[in-house]
Coordinates of C-alpha atoms in Angstrom, one line a residue:
X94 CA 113.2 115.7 140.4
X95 CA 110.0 113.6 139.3
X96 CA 110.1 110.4 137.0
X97 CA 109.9 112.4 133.9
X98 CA 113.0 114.3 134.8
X99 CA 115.1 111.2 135.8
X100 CA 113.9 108.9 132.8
X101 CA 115.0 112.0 130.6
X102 CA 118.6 112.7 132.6
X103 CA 119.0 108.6 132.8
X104 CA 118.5 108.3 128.8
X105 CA 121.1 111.2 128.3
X106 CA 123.8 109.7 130.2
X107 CA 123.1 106.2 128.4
X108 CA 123.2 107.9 124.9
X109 CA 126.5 109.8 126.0
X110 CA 128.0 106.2 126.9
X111 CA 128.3 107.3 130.6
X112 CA 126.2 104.6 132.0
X113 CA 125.5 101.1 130.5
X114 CA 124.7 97.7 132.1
X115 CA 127.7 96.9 133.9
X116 CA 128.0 100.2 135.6
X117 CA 124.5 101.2 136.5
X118 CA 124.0 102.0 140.3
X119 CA 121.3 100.7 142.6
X120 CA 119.8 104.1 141.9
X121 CA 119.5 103.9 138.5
X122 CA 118.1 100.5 138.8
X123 CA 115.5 102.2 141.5
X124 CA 114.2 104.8 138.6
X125 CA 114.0 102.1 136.0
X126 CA 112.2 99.8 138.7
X127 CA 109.7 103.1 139.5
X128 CA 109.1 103.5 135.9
X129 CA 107.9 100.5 135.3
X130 CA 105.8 100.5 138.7
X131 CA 104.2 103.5 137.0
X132 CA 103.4 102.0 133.8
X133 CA 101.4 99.0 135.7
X134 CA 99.6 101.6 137.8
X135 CA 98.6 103.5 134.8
X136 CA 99.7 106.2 136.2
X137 CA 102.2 107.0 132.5
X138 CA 101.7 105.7 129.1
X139 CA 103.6 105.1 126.0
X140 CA 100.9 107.1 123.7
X141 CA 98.3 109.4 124.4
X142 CA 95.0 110.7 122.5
X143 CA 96.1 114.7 122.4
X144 CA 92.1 115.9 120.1
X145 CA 89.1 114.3 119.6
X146 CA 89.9 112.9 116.0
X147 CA 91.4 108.9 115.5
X148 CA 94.3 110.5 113.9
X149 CA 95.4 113.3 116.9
X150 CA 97.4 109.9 119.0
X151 CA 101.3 111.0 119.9
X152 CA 103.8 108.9 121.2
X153 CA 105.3 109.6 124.8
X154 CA 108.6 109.7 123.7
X155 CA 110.3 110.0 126.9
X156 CA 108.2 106.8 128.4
X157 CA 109.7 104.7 125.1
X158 CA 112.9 105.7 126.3
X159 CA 112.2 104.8 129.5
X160 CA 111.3 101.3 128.5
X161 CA 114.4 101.0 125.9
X162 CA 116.8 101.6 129.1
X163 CA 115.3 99.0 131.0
X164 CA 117.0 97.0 127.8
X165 CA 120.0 98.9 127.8
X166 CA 120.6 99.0 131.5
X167 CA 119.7 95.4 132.8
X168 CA 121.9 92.0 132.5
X169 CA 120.2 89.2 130.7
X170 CA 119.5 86.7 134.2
X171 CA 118.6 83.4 134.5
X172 CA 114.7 84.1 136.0
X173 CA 111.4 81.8 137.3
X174 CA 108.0 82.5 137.5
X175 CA 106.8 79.1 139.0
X176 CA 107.5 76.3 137.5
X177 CA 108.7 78.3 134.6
X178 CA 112.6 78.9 133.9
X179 CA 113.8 81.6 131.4
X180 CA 116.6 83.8 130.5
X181 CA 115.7 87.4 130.0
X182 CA 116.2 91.1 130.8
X183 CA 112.8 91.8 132.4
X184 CA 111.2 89.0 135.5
X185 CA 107.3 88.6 134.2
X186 CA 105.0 90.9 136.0
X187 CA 103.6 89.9 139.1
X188 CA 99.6 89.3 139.1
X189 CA 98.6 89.9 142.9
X190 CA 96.9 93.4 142.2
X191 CA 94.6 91.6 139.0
X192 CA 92.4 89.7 141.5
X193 CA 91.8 93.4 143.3
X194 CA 90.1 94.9 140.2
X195 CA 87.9 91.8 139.4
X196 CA 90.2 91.4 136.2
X197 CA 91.6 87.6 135.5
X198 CA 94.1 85.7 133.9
X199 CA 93.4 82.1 133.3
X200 CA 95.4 79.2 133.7
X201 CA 98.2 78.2 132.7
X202 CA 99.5 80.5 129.6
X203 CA 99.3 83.8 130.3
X204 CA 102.2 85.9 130.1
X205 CA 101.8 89.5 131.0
X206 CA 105.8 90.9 130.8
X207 CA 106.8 93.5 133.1
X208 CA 105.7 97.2 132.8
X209 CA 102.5 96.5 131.2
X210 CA 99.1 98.0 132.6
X211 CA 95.6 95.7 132.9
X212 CA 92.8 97.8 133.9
X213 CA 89.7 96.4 135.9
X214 CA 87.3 94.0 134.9
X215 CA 89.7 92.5 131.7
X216 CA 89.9 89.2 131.3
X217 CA 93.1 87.2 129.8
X218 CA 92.2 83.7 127.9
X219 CA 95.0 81.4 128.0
X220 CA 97.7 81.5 126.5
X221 CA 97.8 84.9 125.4
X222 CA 101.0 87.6 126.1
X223 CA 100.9 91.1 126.8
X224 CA 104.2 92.9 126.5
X225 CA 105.8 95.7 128.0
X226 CA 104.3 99.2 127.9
X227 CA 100.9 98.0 126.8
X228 CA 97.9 99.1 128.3
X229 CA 95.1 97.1 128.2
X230 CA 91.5 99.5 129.5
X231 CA 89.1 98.1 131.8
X232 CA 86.8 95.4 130.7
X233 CA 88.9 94.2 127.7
X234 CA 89.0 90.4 126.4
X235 CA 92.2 89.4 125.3
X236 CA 91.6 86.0 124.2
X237 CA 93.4 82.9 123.3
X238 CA 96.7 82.7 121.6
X239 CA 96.5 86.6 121.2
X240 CA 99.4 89.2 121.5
X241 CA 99.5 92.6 122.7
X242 CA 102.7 94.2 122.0
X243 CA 105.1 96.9 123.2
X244 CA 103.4 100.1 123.7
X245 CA 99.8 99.0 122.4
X246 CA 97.4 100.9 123.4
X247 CA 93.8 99.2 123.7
X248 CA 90.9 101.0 125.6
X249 CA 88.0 99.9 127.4
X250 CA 85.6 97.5 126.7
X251 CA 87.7 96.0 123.6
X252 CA 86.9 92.1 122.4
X253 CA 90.2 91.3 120.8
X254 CA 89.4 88.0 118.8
X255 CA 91.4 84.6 119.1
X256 CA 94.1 84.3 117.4
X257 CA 94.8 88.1 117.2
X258 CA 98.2 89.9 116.5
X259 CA 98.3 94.0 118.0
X260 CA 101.6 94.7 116.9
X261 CA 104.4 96.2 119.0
X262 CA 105.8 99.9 118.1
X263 CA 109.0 100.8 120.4
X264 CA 111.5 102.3 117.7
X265 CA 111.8 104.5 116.8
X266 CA 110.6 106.6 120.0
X267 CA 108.9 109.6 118.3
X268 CA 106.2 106.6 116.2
X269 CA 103.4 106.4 118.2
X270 CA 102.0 102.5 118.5
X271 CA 99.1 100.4 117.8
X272 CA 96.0 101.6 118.9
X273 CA 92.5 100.4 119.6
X274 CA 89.8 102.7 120.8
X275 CA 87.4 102.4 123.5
X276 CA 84.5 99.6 122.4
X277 CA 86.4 98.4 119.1
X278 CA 86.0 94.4 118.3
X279 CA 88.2 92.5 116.3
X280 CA 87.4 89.4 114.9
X281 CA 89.3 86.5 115.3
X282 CA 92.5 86.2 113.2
X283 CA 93.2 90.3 112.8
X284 CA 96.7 91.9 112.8
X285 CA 97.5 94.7 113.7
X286 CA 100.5 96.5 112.7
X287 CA 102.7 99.7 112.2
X288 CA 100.9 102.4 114.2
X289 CA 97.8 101.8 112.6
X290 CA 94.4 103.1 115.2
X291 CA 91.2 101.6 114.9
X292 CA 88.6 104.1 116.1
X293 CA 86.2 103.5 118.7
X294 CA 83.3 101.3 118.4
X295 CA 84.6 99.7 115.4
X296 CA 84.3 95.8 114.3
X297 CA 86.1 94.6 112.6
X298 CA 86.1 91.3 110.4
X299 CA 88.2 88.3 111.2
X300 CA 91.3 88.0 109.1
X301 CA 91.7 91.3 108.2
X302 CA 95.3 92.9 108.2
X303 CA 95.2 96.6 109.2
X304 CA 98.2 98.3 108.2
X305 CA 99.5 102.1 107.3
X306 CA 100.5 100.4 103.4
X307 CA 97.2 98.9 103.1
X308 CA 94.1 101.7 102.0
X309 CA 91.1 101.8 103.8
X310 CA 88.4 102.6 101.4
X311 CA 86.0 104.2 103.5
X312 CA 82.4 104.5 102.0
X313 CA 80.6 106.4 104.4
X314 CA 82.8 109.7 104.5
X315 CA 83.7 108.4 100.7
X316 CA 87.4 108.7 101.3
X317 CA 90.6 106.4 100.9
X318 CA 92.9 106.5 104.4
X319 CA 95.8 105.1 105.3
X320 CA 96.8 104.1 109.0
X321 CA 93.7 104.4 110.6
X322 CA 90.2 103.0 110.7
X323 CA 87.5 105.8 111.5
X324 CA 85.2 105.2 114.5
X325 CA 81.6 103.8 114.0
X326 CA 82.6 101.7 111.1
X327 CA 82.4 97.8 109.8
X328 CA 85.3 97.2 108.2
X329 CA 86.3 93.9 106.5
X330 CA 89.6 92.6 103.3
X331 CA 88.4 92.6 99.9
X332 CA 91.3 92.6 97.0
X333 CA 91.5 95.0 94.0
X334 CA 93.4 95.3 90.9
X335 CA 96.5 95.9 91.3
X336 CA 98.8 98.0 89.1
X337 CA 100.6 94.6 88.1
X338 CA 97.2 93.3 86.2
X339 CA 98.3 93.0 83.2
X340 CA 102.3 91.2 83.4
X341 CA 102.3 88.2 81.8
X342 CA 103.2 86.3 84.6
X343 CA 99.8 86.7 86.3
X344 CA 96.9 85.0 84.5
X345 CA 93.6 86.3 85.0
X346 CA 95.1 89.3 86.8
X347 CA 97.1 90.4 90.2
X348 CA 94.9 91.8 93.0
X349 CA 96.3 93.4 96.2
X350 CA 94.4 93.7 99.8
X351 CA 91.9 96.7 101.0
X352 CA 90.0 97.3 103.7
X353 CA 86.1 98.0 103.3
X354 CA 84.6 100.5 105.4
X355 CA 80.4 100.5 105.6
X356 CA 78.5 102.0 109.1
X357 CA 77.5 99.5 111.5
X358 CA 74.3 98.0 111.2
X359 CA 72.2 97.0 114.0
X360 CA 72.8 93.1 114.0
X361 CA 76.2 93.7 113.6
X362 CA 76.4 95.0 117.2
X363 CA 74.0 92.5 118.7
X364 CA 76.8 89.8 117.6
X365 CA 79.4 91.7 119.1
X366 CA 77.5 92.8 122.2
X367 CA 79.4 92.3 125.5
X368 CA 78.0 90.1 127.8
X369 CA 78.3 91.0 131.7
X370 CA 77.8 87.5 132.9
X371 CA 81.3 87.0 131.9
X372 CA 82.8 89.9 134.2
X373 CA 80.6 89.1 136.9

């Protein structure tokens, strides 16, 4: 049987009630401990891009479950990483392959859980957190007091902004999660949130909220989309009038949040242009 097969057998007997955390063997605590080994190798992922358009991403499911049973299946221990002391069901992952792949984690509040994937060349400003079943691509900045959460899914060469929330998407198991393209930058403050995919070589403004509930007018393809961003756009809040305008509790007017969608102009990528010097 390959990992697929026993995540999948492993999740049945849990659903049935057949297994839980008190009963589970040193076998099934072997799978759970390979699965994860395979989500920090890359070598499986909670979501994959199935066409060529922002929209075509699917959820994994059997890699969600995967990740739920190593909930459902493990005690809560006392743990430490260092001088750190916590109580949870997952240890924090252990950094010694980072240094291999030039990609760093600076001192002394980075938290990368266990099961999570770092590719090469990424660097980690402190503190920031990266949870399980995220996969961060090669040569992405997290940077300070930014999260990454379960299942996220950010590609290569992505400047996440300070102070930026990618939200986490494990349940249900058939929603796929946050995702941010290949060459995307976010400015400091964004969030994240709900499945929503920001297409490649997007920048986005800081402080903007990205949501499936909030419509992205987009003025280059002259549409209105919700849950994604296309690729190749600027995108930035503005408000508009909301359907509540005219109640009499709101003077002068209610207004709700959108996203604005132009094409990128040329000095809008010189100030986002990565700069090598930092990965070298």
């Amino acid at each position: 049987m390959n990992l697929e097969s026993d995540v999948r057998d492993l999740w049945q007997r849990y659903d049935d009630g057949d297994v839980d955390a008190e009963s589970a063997t040193v076998d099934e605590l072997d799978t759970l401990d390979a699965f994860l080994d395979a989500l920090e190798a890359g070598e499986v992922r909670a979501a994959e891009k199935t066409g060529s358009d922002v929209t075509s991403w699917e959820a994994n499911e059997w890699v969600k479950r995967g990740i739920l049973l190593n909930f459902g299946l493990r005690e809560t221990l006392a743990r430490e990483y260092g001088d750190v002391r916590y109580h949870d069901v997952l240890p924090l992952r252990d950094t010694e392959d980072l240094g291999e792949r030039g990609t760093r984690n600076t001192p002394d509040g980075t938290a990368i859980r266990r099961g999570a994937y770092l590719g090469s060349d990424c660097i980690m400003m402190s503190p920031s957190f990266v949870n399980v079943g995220a996969h961060v691509g090669d040569g992405t900045l997290v940077d300070s007091c930014d999260t990454v959460g379960s299942c996220a899914q950010i590609g290569a060469n992505v400047k996440l902004g300070a102070n930026t929330l990618i939200g986490g998407v494990l349940e249900p198991v058939e929603d796929a999660p946050v995702v941010v393209e290949d060459g995307a930058a976010l400015g400091a403050g964004c969030r994240v949130t709900s499945g929503f995919v920001v297409g490649e070589n997007s920048i986005v403004g800081e402080n903007t909220l990205l949501t499936p509930r909030i419509p992205v007018y987009d003025l280059v393809d002259e549409e209105i989309y919700y849950g994604h961003l296309p690729a190749n756009r600027r995108a930035f809040t503005r408000f508009v009038e909301s359907s509540l305008g005219d109640h009499d509790l709101f003077a002068g007017g209610a207004y709700k949040p959108a996203v604005v969608a132009l094409d990128i102009e040329d000095d809008t990528l010189d100030a986002t242009r990565r700069e090598e010097a930092l990965r070298e």
